[in-house]
Coordinates of C-alpha atoms in Angstrom, one line a residue:
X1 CA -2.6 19.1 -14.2
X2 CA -4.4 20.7 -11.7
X3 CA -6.9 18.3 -9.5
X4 CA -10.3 21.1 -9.3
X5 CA -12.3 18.2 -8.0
X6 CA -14.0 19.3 -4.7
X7 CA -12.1 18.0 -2.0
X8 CA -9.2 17.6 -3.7
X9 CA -8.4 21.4 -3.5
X10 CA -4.4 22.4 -2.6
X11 CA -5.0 22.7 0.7
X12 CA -6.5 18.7 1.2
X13 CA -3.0 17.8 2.9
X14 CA -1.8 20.9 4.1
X15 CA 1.0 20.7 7.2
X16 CA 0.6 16.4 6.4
X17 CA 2.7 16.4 3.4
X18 CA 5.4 18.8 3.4
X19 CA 8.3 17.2 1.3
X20 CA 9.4 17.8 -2.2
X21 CA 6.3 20.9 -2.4
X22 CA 8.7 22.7 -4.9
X23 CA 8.5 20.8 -7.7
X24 CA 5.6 22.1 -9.8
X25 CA 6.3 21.6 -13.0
X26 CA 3.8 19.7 -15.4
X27 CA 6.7 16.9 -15.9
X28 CA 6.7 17.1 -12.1
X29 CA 3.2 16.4 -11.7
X30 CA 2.7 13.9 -14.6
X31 CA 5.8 12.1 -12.9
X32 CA 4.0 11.8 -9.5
X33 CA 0.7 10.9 -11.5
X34 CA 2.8 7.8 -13.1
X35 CA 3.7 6.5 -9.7
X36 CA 0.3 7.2 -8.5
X37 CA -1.1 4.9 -11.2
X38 CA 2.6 2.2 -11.6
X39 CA 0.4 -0.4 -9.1
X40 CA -2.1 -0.5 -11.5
X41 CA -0.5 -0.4 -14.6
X42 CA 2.1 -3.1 -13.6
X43 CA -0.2 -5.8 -14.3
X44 CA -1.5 -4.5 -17.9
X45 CA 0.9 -4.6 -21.6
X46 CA 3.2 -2.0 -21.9
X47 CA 6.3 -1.0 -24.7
X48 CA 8.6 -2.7 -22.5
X49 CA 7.5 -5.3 -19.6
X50 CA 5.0 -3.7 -18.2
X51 CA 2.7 -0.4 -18.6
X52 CA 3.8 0.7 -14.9
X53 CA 7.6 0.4 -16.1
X54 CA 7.1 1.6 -19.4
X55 CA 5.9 5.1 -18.3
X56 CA 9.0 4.9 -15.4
X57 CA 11.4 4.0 -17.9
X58 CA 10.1 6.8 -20.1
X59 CA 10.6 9.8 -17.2
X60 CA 13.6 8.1 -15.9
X61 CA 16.0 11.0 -17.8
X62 CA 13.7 13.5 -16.4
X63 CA 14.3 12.1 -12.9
X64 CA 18.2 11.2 -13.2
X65 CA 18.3 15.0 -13.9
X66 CA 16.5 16.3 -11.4
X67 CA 18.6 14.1 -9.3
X68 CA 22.0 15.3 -10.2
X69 CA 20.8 19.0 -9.8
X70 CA 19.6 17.8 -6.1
X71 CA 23.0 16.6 -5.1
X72 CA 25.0 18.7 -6.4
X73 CA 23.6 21.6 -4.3
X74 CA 22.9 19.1 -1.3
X75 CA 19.4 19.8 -1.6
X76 CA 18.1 17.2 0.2
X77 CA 17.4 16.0 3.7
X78 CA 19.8 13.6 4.9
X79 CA 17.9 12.1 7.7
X80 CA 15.6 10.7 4.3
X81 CA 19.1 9.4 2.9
X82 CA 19.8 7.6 6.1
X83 CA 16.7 5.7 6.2
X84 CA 16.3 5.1 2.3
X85 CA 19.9 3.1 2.9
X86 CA 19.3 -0.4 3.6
X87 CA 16.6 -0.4 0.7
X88 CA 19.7 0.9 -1.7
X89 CA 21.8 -2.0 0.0
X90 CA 19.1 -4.4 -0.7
X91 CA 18.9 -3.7 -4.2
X92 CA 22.6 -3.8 -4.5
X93 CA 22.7 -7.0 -2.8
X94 CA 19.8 -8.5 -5.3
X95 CA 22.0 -7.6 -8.3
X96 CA 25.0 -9.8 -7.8
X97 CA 22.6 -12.7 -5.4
X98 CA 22.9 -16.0 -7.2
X99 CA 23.8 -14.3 -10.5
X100 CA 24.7 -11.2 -12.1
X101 CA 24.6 -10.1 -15.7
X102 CA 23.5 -7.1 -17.7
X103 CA 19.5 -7.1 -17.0
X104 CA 19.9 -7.2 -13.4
X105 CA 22.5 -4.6 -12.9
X106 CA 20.6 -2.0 -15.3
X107 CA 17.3 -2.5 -13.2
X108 CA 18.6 -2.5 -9.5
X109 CA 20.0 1.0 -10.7
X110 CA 17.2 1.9 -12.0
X111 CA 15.4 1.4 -8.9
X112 CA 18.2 2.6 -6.8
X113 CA 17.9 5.9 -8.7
X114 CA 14.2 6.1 -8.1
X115 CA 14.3 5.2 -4.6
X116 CA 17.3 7.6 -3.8
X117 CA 15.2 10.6 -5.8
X118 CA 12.2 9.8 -3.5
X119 CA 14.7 10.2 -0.5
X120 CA 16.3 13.5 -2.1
X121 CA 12.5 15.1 -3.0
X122 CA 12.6 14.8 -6.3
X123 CA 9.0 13.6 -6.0
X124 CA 6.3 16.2 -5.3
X125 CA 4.3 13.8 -2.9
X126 CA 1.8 16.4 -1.9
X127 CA 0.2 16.0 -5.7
X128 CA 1.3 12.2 -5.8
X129 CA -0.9 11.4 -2.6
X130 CA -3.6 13.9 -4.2
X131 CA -3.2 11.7 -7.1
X132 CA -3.7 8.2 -5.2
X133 CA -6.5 9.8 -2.9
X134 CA -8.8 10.8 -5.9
X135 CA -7.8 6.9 -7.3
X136 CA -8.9 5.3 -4.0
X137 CA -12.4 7.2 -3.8
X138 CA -13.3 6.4 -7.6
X139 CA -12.6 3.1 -6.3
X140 CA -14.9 3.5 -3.7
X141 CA -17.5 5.1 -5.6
X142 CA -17.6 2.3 -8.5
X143 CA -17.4 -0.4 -5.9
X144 CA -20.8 0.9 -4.7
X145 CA -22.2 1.1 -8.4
X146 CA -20.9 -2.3 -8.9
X147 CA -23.6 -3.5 -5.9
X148 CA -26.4 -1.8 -6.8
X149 CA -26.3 -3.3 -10.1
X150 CA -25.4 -6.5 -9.0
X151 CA -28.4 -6.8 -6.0
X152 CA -31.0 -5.1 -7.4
X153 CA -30.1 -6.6 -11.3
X154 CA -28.1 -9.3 -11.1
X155 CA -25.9 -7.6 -13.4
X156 CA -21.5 -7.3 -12.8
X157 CA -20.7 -4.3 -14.0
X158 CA -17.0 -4.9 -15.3
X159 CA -14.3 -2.0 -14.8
X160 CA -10.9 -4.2 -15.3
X161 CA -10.0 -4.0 -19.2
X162 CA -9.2 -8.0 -19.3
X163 CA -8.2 -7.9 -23.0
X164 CA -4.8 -5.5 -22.2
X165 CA -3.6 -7.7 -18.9
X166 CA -0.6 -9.5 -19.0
X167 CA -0.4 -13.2 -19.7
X168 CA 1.1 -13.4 -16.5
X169 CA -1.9 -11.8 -15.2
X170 CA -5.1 -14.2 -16.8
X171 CA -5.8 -15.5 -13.4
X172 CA -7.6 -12.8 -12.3
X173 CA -9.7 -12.2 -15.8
X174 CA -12.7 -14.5 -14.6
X175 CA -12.7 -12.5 -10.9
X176 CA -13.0 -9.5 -12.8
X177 CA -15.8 -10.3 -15.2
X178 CA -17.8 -12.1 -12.7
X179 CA -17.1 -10.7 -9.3
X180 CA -17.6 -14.4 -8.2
X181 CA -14.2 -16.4 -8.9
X182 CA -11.0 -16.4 -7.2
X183 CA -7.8 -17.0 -8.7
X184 CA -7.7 -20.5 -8.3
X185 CA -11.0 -20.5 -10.6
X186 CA -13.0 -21.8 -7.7
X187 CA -16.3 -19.6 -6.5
X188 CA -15.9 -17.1 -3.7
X189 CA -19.3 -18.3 -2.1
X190 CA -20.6 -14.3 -2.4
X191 CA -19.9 -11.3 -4.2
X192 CA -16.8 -10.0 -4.0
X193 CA -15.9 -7.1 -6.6
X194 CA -13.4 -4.7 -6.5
X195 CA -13.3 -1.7 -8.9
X196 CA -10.8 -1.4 -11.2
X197 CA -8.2 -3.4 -8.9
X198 CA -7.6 -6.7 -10.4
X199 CA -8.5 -7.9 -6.6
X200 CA -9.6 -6.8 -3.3
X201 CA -6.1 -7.3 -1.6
X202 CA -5.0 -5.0 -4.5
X203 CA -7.7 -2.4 -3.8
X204 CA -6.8 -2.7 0.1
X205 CA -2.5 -2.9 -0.5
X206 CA -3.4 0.7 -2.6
X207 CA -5.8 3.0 -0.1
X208 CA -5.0 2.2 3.5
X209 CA -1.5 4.6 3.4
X210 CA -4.1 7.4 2.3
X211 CA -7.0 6.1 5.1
X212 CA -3.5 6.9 7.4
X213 CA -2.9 9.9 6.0
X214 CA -6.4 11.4 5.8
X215 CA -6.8 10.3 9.9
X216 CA -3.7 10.1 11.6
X217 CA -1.4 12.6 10.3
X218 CA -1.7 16.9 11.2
X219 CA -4.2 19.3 10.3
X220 CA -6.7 17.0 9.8
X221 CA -10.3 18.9 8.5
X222 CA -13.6 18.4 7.9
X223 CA -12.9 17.6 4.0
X224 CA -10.5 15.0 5.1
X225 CA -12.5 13.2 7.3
X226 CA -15.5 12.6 4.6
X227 CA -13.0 11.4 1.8
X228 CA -11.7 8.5 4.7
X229 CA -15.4 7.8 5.2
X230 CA -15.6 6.8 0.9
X231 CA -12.1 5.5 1.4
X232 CA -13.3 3.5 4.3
X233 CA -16.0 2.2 2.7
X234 CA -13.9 1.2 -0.2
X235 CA -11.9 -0.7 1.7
X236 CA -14.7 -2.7 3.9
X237 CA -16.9 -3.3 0.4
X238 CA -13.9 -5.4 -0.9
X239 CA -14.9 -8.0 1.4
X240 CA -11.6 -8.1 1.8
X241 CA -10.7 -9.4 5.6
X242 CA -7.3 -7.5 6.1
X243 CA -9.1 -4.5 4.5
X244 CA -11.8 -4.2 6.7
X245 CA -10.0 -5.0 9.6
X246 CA -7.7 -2.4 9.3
X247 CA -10.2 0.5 8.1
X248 CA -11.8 -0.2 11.4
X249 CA -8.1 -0.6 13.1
X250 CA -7.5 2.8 11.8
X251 CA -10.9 4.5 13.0
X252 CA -10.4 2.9 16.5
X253 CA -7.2 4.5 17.0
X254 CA -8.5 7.7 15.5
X255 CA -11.2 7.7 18.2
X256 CA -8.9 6.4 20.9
X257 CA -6.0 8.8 20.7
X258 CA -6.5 11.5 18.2
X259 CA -10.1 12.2 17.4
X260 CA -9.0 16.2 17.3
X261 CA -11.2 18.9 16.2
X262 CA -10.4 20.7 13.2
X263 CA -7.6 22.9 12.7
X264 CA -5.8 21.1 15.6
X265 CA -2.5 19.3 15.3
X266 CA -3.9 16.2 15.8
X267 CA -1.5 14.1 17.7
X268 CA -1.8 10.9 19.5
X269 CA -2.6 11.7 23.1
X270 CA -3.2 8.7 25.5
X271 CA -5.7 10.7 27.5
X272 CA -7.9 10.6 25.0
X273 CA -8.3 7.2 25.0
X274 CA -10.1 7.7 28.5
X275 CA -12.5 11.1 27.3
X276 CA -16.1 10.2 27.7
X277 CA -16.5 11.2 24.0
X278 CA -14.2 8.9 22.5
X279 CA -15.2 6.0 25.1
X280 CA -18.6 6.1 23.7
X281 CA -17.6 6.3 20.5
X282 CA -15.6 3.0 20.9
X283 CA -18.7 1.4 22.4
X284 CA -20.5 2.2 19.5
X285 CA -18.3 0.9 17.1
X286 CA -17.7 -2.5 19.6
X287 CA -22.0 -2.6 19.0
X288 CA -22.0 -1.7 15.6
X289 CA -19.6 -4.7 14.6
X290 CA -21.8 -7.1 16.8
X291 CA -24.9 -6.3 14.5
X292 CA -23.1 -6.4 11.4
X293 CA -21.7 -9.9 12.2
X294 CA -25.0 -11.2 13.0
X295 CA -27.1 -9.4 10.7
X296 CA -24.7 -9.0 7.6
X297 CA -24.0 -11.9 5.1
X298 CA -21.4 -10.4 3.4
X299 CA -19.9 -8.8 6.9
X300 CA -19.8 -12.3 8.2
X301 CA -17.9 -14.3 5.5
X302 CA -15.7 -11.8 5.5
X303 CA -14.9 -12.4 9.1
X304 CA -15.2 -16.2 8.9
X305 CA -12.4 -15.8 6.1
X306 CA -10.1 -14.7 8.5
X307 CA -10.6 -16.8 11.4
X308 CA -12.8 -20.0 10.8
X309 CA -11.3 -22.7 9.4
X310 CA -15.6 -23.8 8.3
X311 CA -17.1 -27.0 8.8
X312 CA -14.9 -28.4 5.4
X313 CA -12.0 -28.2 7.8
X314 CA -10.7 -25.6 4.6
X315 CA -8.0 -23.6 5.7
X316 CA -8.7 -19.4 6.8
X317 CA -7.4 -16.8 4.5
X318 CA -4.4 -16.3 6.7
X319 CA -3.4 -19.8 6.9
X320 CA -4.0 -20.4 3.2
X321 CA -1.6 -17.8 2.3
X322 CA 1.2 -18.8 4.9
X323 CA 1.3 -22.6 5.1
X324 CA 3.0 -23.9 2.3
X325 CA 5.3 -21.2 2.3
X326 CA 6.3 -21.8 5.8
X327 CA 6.6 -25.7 4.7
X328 CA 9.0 -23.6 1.8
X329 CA 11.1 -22.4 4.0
X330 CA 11.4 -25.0 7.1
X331 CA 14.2 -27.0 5.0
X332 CA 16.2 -24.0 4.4
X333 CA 19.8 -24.3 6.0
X334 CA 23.5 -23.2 6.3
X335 CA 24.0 -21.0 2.7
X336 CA 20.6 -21.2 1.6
X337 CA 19.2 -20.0 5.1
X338 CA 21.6 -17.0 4.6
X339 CA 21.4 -16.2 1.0
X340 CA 18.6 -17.7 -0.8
X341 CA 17.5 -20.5 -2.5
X342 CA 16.8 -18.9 -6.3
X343 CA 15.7 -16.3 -7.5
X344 CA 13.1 -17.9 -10.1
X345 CA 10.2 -18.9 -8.3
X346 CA 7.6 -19.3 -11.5
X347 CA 7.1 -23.1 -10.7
X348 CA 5.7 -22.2 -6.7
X349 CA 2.2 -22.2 -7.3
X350 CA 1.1 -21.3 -4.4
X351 CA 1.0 -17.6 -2.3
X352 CA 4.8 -16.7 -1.2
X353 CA 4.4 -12.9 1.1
X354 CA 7.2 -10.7 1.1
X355 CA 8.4 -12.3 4.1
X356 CA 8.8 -15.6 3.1
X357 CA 9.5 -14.8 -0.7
X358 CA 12.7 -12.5 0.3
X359 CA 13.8 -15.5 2.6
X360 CA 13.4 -18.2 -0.1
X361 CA 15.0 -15.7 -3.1
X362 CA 17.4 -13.8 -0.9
X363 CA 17.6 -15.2 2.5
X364 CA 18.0 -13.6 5.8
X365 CA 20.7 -11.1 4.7
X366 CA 18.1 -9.8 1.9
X367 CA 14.9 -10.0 4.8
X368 CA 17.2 -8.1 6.8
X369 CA 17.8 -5.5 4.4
X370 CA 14.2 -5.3 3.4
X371 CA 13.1 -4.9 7.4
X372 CA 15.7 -2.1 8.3
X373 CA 13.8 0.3 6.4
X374 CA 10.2 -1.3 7.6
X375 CA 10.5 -1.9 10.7
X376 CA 12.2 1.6 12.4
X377 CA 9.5 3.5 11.1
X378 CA 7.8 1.5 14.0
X379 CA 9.4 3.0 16.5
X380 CA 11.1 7.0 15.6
X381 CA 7.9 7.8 13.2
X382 CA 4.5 9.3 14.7
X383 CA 1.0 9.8 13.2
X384 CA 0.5 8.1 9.6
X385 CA 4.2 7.5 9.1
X386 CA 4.0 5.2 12.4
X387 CA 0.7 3.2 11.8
X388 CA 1.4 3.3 7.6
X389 CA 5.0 1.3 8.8
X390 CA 3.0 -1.2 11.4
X391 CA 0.7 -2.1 8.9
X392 CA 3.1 -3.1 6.6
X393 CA 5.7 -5.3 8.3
X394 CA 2.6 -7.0 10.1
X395 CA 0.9 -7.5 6.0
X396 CA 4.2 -8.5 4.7
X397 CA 3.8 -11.9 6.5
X398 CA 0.0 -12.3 4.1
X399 CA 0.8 -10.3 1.0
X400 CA 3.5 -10.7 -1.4
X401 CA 3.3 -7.1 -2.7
X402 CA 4.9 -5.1 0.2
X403 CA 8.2 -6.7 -1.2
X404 CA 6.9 -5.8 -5.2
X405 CA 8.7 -2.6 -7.1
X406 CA 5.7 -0.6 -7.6
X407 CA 3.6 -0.9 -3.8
X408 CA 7.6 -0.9 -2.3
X409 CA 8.1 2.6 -4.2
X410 CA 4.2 3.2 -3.2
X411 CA 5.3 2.6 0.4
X412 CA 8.7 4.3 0.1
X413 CA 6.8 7.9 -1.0
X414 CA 4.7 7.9 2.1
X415 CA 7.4 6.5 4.7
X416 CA 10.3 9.3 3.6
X417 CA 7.6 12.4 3.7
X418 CA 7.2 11.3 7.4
X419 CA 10.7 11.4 8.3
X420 CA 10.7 14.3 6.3
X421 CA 8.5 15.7 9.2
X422 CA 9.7 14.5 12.0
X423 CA 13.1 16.5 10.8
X424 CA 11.4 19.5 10.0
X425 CA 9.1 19.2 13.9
X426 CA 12.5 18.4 15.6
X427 CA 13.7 21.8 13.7
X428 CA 10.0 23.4 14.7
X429 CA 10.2 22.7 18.4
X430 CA 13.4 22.3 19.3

C-alpha cells in the first residue's frame, strides 16, 4: 500500500511526523488507511453501526495485539500516556454517567483501547497523515471540477453516494445532489458544494490538521507548500466561513513567524513577524482580502455568514449554531450542572457543539475531562501540534464533531505525534 503519487513520496513529512514509523506492515498501513477514511465512512451503512466502525471493529484484534506486545516491553513514550489520560478518564466516566449496561461498557473500551494504542504508537501516523493528505487534495481537486461544471453548465456534478447513507444521515442527501440546500432543506442563497464530504464544515473539520502540518510543523519543502496551496483552496471553495477563515489564519501565521526556506527547521520566530519580506507579504494578503470582499460574490456571503446578521434580522452562522444551545444549558443547576442532563439527545433539533453537548450529556466533570487533553496542547505544544490544539478548543464552541469518535480519534493522531516531538526535541537539544 505504497502511496507513488507525486508528492506523496516517503519523504512528504520527513522530521514532521516521527511517531510510531516502525510499523510497516500492510495490516499496519491498511489500519492507518481505515482511520484516515472512519470520518467519512461514519455517516454511510456498515455490518455493524456504521461503515467507519465496522472496519475498526474488524482490526480491533490486530490492534489489541499490537498493544499488548507494546506494553509488555514498555515500548512506548510515556509523556504520550500522560496526556492521552484524561481522554481515557472521560470515557470511563461516560460508561457508568446516567447508566451503565453491557453496550456502553464494551464501546468505552473499545475506544479506550484505540486511544491508548495511538498514545503507545501503535499507529504509523507518518502513512495515516499521508493517507488524509492525498484525501484532502482529491477533495480539493473535485471541488474545483464541481464549479466548472456548475458555472460554465449549470450542471452539479454529484460525488456523495446518497443511496448508502445512513437514515440518520438523509438530511444532507438534497445538499449533496444539488449543491444548493442546507440541512434544514432551505436554499443556501449560492453554490456551495463540497466533494465527497457530506458538508463543507465536514470538508473543513477533515483538512485543516494537514494545512497545520504541511505549514507549521519542521522541514517544511517545496512539495509541501504546493499541496497546502490545493488544500488551501479546498478549504476556502467550501464557502465554508470557519474554513476560510482559518486557511487564511494559518497562511498569516506562516508568513508572520515562520515563512522559512526550505530545508530549515522552520520554527516560530517573532522577528519574523517584523522582516520586510513577510511585512509585505501580510499587506498583500490584507489587499488581496479587500478585493475579494468587494469583487467576489461567493467570497462575500461567505463572510456575511459569519458576521452579518442581513437585513431579515436572520441570525450569523455563529449565532445560529450557539443560541439555542446556550438557552439549553442556562437552566442547568446543582447535579445536572455537574453531571449531565441525559445522554439521549435525539429529540434537540437544533446544532449542540462539543462544548455545549458534553455539558448537557455529561456536565462539567465530563467538559473538564474532554478540555484537559485540548486545551494543554495550547500551551507545552509548538508548530502544528500548537495551532492544530487552538483551532480546536476555539471550533469546539461551533461544531459538534471535535467531541465525535471518529474527528476525536482524527484529532488524537495528530495531537500525540506532537508531544511525541517535543519529547524526542527535549532529548535532541537538551
Amino acid at each position: 500500500m505504497k502511496l507513488r503519487i507525486y508528492g506523496f513520496r516517503d519523504n512528504l513529512y520527513d522530521g514532521a511526523i516521527t511517531y510510531g514509523l516502525n510499523n510497516t506492515s500492510s495490516l499496519d498501513k491498511l489500519f492507518a488507511f481505515f482511520l484516515a477514511v472512519g470520518p467519512i465512512l461514519q455517516h454511510y451503512k456498515g455490518i455493524y453501526a456504521n461503515a467507519g466502525l465496522s472496519m475498526l471493529l474488524l482490526m480491533s484484534p490486530f490492534l489489541t495485539l499490537k498493544l499488548l506486545v507494546k506494553l509488555r516491553k514498555t515500548d512506548y513514550d510515556p509523556y504520550c500516556i500522560l496526556a492521552i489520560t484524561p481522554l481515557l478518564l472521560f470515557q470511563l466516566y461516560k460508561m457508568v454517567d446516567h447508566t451503565i449496561n453491557a453496550g456502553k461498557t464494551l464501546y468505552a473500551l473499545f475506544i479506550i483501547v484505540v486511544f491508548l494504542a495511538i498514545a503507545c504508537g501503535c499507529i504509523n501516523i507518518k502513512y495515516f497523515m499521508k493517507c488524509t493528505t492525498l484525501i484532502s487534495t482529491a477533495a480539493g481537486s473535485c471541488l474545483i471540477v464541481q464549479y466548472i461544471l456548475y458555472y460554465l453548465a449549470g450542471v452539479h456534478l454529484q460525488f456523495v453516494p446518497t443511496s448508502l447513507l445512513l437514515p440518520e444521515s438523509s438530511q444532507w442527501i438534497l445538499g449533496a445532489q444539488t449543491g444548493l440546500y442546507g440541512i434544514n432543506g432551505r436554499s443556501n442563497g449560492f453554490y456551495r458544494p463540497s466533494a465527497f464530504f457530506l458538508e463543507p464544515s465536514h470538508l473543513f473539520l477533515y483538512t485543516f490538521p494537514v494545512l497545520c502540518l504541511l505549514l507549521l510543523s519542521p522541514n517544511i519543502n517545496k512539495r509541501r507548500k504546493r499541496i497546502a496551496v490545493l488544500v488551501s483552496a479546498a478549504m476556502i471553495l467550501s464557502t465554508s466561513g470557519m474554513a476560510a477563515a482559518v486557511a487564511i489564519g494559518i497562511w498569516g501565521i506562516y508568513f508572520a513567524l515562520y515563512n522559512s526556506k526550505n530545508g530549515r527547521e522552520n520554527i516560530a520566530k517573532l522577528k519574523n513577524l517584523f522582516s520586510g519580506k513577510n511585512i509585505i507579504i501580510l499587506i498583500s494578503i490584507l489587499i488581496l482580502l479587500i478585493i475579494a470582499y468587494t469583487q467576489v460574490e461567493v467570497f462575500r456571503n461567505m463572510v456575511l455568514r459569519i458576521f452579518s446578521s442581513g437585513s431579515t434580522g436572520s441570525s450569523t452562522a455563529i449565532e445560529g449554531r450557539t443560541r439555542l444551545a446556550r438557552l439549553l444549558v442556562q437552566g442547568m443547576s446543582g447535579k445536572t450542572l455537574l453531571m449531565g442532563v441525559t445522554e439521549n439527545v435525539n429529540e434537540i433539533n437544533f446544532n449542540l457543539s462539543g462544548f455545549y453537548a458534553t455539558l448537557y450529556k455529561y456536565g462539567v466533570i465530563g467538559l473538564v475531562l474532554s478540555y484537559l487533553f485540548y486545551a494543554p496542547g495550547i500551551f507545552k505544544l509548538k508548530g502544528a501540534g500548537l495551532w492544530t490544539s487552538l483551532i480546536i478548543v476555539i471550533i469546539s464552541f461551533f461544531t459538534a464533531h471535535t467531541h465525535g469518535t471518529f474527528y476525536m480519534m482524527y484529532f488524537v493522531i495528530v495531537i500525540m505525534n506532537a508531544y511525541h516531538m517535543k519529547v524526542k526535541n527535549k532529548t535532541k537539544y537538551g
